[in-house]
Tab-separated table of C-alpha atoms in Angstrom:
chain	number	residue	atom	x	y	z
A	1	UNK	CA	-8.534	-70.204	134.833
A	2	UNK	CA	-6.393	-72.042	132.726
A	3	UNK	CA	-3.301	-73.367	134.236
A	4	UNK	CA	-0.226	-70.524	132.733
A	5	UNK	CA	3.339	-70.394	132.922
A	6	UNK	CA	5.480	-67.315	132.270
A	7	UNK	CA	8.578	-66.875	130.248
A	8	UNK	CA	10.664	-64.070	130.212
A	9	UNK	CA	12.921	-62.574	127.006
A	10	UNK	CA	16.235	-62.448	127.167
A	11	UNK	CA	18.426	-60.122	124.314
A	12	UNK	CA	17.537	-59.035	121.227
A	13	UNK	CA	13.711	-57.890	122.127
A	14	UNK	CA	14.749	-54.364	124.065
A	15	UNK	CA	13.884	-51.184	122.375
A	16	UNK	CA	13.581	-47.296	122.662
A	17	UNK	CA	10.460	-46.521	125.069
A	18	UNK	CA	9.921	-50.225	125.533
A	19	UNK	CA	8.328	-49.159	128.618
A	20	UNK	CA	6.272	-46.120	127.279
A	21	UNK	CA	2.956	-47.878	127.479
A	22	UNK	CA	2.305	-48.324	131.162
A	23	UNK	CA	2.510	-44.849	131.143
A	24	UNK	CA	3.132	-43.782	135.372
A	25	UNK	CA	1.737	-47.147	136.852
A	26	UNK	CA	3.182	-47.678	140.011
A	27	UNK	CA	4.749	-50.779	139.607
A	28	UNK	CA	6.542	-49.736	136.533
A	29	UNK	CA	7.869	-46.339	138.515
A	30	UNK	CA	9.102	-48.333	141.701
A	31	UNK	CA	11.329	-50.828	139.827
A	32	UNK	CA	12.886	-48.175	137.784
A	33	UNK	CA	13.934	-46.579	140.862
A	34	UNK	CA	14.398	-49.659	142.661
A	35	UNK	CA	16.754	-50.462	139.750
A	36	UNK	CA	18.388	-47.400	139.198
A	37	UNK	CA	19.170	-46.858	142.876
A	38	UNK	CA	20.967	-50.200	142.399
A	39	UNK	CA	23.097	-49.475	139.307
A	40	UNK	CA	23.727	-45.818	140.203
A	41	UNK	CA	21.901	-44.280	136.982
A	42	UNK	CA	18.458	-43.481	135.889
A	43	UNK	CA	17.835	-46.754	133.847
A	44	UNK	CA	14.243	-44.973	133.413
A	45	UNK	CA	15.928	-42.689	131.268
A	46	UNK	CA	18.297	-44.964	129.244
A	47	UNK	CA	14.722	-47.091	128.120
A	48	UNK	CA	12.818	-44.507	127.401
A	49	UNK	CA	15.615	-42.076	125.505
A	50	UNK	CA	17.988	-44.354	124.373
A	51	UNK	CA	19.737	-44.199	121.892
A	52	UNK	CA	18.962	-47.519	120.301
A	53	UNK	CA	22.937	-47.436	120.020
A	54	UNK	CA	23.683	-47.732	123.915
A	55	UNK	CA	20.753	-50.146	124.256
A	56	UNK	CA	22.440	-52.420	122.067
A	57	UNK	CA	25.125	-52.207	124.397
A	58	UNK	CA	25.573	-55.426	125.901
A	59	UNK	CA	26.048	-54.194	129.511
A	60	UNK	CA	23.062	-51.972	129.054
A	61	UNK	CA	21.106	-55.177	126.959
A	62	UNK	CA	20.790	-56.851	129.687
A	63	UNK	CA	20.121	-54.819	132.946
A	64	UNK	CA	17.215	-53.220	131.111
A	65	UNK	CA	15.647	-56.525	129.336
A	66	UNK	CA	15.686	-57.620	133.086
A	67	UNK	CA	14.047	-54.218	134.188
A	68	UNK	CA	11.599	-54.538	131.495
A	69	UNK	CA	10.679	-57.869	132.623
A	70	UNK	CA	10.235	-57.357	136.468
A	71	UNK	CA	8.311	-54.485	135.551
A	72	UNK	CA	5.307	-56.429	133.473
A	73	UNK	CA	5.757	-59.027	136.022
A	74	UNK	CA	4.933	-56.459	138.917
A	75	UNK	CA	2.189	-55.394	137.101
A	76	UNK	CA	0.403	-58.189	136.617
A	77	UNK	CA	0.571	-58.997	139.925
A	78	UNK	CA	-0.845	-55.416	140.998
A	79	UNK	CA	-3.194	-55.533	138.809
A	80	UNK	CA	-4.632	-58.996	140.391
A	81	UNK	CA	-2.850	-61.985	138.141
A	82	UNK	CA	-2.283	-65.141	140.105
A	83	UNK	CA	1.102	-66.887	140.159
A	84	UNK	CA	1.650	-69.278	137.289
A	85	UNK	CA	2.665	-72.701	137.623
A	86	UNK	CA	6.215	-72.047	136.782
A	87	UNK	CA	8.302	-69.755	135.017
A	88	UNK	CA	11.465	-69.701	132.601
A	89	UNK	CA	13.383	-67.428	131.213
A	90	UNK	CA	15.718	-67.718	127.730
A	91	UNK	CA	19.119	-67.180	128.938
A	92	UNK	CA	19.660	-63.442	130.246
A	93	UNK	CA	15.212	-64.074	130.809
A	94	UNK	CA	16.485	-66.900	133.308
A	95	UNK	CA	17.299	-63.978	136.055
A	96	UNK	CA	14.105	-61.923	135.352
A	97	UNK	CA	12.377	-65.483	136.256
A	98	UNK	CA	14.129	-65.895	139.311
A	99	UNK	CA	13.391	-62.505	140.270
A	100	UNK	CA	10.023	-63.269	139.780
A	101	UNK	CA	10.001	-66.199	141.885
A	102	UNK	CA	11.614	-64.601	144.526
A	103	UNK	CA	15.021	-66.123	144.731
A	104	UNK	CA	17.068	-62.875	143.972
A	105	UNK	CA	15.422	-59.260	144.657
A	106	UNK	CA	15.878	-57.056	141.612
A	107	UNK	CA	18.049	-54.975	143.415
A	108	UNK	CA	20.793	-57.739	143.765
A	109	UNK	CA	19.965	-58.872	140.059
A	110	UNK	CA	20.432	-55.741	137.982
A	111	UNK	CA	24.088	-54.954	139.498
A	112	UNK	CA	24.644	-59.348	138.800
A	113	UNK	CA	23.410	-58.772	134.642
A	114	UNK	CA	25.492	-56.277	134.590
A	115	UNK	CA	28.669	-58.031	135.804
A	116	UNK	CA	27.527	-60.754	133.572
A	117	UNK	CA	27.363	-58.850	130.385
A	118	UNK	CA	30.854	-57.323	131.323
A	119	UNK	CA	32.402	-60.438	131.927
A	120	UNK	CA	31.158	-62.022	128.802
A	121	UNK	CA	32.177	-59.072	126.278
A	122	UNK	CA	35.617	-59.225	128.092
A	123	UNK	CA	35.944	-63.130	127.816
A	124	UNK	CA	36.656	-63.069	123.346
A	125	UNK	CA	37.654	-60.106	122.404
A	126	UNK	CA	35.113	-57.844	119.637
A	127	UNK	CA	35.529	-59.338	116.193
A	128	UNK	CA	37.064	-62.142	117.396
A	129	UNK	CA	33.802	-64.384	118.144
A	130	UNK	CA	30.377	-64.662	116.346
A	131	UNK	CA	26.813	-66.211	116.372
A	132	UNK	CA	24.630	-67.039	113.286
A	133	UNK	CA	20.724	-68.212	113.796
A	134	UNK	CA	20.691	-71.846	111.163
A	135	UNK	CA	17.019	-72.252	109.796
A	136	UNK	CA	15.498	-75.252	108.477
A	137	UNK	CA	17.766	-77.479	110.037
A	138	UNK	CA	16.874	-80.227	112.558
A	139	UNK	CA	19.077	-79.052	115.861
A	140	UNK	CA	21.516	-82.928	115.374
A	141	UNK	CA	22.207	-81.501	111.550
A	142	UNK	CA	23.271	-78.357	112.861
A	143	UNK	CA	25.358	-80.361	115.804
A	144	UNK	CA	26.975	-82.491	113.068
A	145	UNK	CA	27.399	-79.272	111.061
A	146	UNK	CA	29.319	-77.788	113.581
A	147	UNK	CA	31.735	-80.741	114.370
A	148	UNK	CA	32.377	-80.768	110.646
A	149	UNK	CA	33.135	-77.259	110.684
A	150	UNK	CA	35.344	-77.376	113.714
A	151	UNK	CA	37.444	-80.383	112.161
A	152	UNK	CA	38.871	-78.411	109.268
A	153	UNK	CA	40.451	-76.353	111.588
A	154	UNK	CA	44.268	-78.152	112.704
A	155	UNK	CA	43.919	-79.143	116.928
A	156	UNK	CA	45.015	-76.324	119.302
A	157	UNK	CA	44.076	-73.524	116.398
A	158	UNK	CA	41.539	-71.985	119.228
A	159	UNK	CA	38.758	-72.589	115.941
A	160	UNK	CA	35.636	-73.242	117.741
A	161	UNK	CA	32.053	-73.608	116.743
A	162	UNK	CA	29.012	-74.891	118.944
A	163	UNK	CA	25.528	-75.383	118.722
A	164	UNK	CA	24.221	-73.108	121.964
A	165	UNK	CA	20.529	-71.776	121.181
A	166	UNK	CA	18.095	-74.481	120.620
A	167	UNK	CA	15.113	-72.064	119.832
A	168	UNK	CA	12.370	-74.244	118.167
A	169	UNK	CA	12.358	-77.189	116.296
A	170	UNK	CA	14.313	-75.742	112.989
A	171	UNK	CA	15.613	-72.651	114.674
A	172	UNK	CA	19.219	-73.186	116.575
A	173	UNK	CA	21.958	-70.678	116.920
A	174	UNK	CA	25.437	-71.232	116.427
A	175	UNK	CA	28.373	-69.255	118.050
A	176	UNK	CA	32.301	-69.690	118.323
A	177	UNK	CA	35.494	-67.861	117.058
A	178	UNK	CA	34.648	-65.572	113.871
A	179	UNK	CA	36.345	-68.052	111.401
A	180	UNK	CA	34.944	-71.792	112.331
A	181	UNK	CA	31.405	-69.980	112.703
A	182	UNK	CA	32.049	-68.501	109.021
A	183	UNK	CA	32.895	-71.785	107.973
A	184	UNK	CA	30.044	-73.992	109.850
A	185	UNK	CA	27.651	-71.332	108.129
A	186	UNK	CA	28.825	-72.587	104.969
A	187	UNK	CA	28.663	-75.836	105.343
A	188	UNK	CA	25.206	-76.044	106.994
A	189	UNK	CA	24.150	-73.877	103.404
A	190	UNK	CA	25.571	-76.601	101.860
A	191	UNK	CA	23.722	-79.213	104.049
A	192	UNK	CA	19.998	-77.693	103.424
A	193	UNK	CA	19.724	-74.846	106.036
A	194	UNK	CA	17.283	-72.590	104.827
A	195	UNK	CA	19.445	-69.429	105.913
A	196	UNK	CA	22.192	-68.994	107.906
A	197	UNK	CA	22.117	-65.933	109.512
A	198	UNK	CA	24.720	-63.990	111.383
A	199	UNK	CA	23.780	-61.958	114.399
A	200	UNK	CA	24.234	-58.377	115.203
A	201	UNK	CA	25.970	-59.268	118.622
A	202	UNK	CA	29.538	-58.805	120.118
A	203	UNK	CA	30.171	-61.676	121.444
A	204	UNK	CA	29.834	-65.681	121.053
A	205	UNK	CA	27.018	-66.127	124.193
A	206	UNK	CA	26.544	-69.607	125.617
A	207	UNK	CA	29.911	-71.055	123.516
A	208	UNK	CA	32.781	-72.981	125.533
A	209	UNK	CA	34.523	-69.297	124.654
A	210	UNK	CA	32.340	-67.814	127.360
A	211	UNK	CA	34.129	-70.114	129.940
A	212	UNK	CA	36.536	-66.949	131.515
A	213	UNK	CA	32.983	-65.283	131.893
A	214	UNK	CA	31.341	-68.108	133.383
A	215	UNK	CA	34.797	-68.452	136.487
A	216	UNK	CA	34.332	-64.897	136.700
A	217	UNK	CA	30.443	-65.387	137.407
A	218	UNK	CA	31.266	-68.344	139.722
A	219	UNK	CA	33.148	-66.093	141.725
A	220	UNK	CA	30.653	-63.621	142.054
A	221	UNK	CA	27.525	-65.320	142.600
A	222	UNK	CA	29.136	-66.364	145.822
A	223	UNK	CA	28.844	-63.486	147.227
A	224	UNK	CA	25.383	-62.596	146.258
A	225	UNK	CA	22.498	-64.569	148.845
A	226	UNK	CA	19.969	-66.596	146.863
A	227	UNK	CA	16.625	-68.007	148.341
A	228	UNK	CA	14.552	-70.828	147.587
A	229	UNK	CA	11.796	-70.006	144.559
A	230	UNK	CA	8.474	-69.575	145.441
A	231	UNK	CA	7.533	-70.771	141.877
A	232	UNK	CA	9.558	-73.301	139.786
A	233	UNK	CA	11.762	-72.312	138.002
A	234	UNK	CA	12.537	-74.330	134.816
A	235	UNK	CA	16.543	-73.598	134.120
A	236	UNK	CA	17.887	-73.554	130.407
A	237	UNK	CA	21.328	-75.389	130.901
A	238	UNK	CA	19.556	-78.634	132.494
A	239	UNK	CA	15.509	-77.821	132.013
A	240	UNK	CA	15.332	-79.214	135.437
A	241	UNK	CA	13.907	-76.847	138.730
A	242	UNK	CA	16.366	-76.121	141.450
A	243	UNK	CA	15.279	-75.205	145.086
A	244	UNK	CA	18.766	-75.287	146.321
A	245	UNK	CA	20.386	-71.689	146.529
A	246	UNK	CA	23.817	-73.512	145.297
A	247	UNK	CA	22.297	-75.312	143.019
A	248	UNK	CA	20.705	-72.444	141.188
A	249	UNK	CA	24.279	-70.700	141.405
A	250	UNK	CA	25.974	-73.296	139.639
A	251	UNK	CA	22.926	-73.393	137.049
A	252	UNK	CA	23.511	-70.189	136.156
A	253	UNK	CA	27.394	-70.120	136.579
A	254	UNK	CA	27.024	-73.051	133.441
A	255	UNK	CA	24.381	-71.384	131.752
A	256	UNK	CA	27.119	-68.657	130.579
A	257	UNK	CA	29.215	-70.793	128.791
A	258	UNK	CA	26.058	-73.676	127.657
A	259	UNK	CA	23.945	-74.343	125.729
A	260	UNK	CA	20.120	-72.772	125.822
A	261	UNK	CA	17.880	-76.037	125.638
A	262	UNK	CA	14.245	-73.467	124.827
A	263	UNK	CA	12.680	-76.168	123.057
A	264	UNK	CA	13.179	-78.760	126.452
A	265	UNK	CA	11.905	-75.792	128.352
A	266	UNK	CA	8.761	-75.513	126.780
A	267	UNK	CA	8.103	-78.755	126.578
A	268	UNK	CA	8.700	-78.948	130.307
A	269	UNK	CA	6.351	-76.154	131.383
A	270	UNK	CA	3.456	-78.405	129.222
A	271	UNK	CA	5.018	-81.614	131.292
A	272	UNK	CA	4.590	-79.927	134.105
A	273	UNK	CA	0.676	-78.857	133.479
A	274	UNK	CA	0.799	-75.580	131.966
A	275	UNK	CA	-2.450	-74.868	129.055
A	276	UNK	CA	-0.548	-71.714	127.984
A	277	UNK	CA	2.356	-69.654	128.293
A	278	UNK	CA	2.590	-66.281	128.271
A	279	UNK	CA	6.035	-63.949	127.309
A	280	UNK	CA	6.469	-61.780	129.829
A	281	UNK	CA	8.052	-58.444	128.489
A	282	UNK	CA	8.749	-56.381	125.766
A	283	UNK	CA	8.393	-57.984	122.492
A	284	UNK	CA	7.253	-61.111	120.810
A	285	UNK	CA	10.136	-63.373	120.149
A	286	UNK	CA	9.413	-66.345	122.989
A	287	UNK	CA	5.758	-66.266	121.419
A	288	UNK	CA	6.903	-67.191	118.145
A	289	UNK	CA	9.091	-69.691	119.296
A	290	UNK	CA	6.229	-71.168	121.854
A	291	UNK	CA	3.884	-71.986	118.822
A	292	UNK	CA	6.364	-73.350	116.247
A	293	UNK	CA	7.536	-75.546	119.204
A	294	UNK	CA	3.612	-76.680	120.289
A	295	UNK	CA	1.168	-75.408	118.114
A	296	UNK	CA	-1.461	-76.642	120.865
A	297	UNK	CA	-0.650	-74.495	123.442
A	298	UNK	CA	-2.843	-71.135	124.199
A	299	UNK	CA	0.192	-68.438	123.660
A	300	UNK	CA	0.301	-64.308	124.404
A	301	UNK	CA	2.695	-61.838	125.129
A	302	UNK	CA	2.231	-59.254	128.382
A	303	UNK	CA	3.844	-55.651	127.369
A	304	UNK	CA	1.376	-53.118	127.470
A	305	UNK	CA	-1.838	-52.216	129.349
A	306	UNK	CA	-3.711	-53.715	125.795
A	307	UNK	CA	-1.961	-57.385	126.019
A	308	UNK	CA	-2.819	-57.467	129.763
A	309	UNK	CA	-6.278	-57.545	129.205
A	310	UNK	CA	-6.169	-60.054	126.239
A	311	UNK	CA	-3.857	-62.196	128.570
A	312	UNK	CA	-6.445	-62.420	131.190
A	313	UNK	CA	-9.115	-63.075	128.516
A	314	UNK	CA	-7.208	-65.588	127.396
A	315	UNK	CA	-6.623	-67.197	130.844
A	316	UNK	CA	-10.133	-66.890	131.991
A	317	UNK	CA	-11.680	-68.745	128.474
């Protein structure tokens, strides 16, 4: 078998019934209600009803992209998949990953998303922040973009605009207060960017703004007891793997208000050995990103009963 790592999706890739297609496999049913026990709802419900409305919902985005996450990842293990190499996980993904490697239990890291999500939505208030995704740009125009932006703004205005999603080679997202972004959008236009995107999102994720929500974390990943990983994990804010409980803490407590490195990931998870990696969870967005950032590697996603099969075809070959 070819040697694999996982990657897990983080917001954007959730949707009504995302869960539908494993039907009543065990391992799907016992981390819903392992979940849901924890949050004190039926998040069973919430995927497979919706409305797409409250799953756009921030503090509902990101308990059930974890959810939806664990829940391939169990199955794949119950239905015989080995452990990969390592695993990663693009920002909100990075808990699913640690789930999966054992450091948190899901039952400790649904209530933690949710904290997280709250604490970021209350750190800018909505309207006041935004994020755009720049195309066509290398990642140090976009930078230089950005500081451009940011300069026509007088010092102490509160105008900020940052580069914080580096998602493939000519993919990076921007994110600050509403105005500098506006204004970095239309410079990078100017500059060559392809498009310049703004994103459906309600607040500016992984941006120095998201500093109150990052304290806030600090505070309460203190209280919740990390182990060491039983798989590497391959962290977005440094791309480096942690075995140190306060380590990973303080990871993650930066990761809130910095910068998502995904194209250093990848190419870390190749550095490290892997042939191919494989999205774990609902949609397809980390598999497009995989193969415009190495071509070479063998790439799948694992969502459905279908794309496990192929997976392990893929694997095995």
């Amino acid at each position: 078998m070819k040697a694999f790592a996982f990657v897990f999706p983080g917001q954007g890739s959730q949707s009504v019934g995302m869960l539908d297609a494993w039907g009543d496999h065990p391992a799907v049913r016992a981390t819903l209600q392992e979940a849901s026990d924890a949050l004190g709802e039926d998040i069973g419900r919430l995927i497979h009803e919706g409305p797409k409305e409250a799953l756009a919902l921030t503090t509902n985005t990101q308990p059930v992209m974890l959810v939806a996450g664990v829940a391939a990842w169990r199955v794949w293990k119950a239905e015989g998949g080995p452990d990969p190499i390592a695993v990663a996980g693009h920002s909100l993904g990075e808990y699913t990953a640690l789930v999966a490697a054992g450091a948190l239990t899901l039952a400790q890291a649904a209530p933690l998303v949710r904290f997280r999500a709250q604490a970021m939505q209350q750190a800018v208030p909505v309207g006041a922040g935004a994020m755009a995704a720049i195309l066509g740009l290398e990642a140090e125009a976009v930078r230089a973009g950005c500081a451009e932006a940011q300069a026509q703004f007088a010092p102490g205005s509160g105008e900020v605009v940052e580069a914080v999603n580096f998602n493939d080679p000519v993919q990076t997202v921007i994110a600050g207060s509403k105005a500098a972004v506006d204004k970095a959008c239309e410079l990078l236009k100017a500059r060559g960017a392809k498009r310049a995107l703004p994103l459906p999102v309600s607040a500016p994720f992984h941006s120095s703004l998201m500093q109150p929500a990052a304290e806030a974390l600090r505070q309460r990943l203190a209280t919740v007891p990390l182990q060491a990983p039983t798989i590497p994990v391959v962290n977005n804010i440094d791309v480096a793997v942690q075995s140190d409980p306060q380590r990973i803490r303080d990871a993650l407590v930066r990761q809130a208000a910095g910068p998502v490195r995904w194209v250093e990931v990848v190419q870390a998870l190749r550095a490290r050995g892997a042939q191919a990696i494989i999205e774990c969870g609902p949609g397809k967005v980390l598999l497009g990103l995989t193969r415009r950032i190495d071509p070479q590697v063998a790439a799948a996603a694992l969502f459905d009963p279908a794309s496990l099969g192929e997976v392990k075809t893929l694997l095995a070959a």
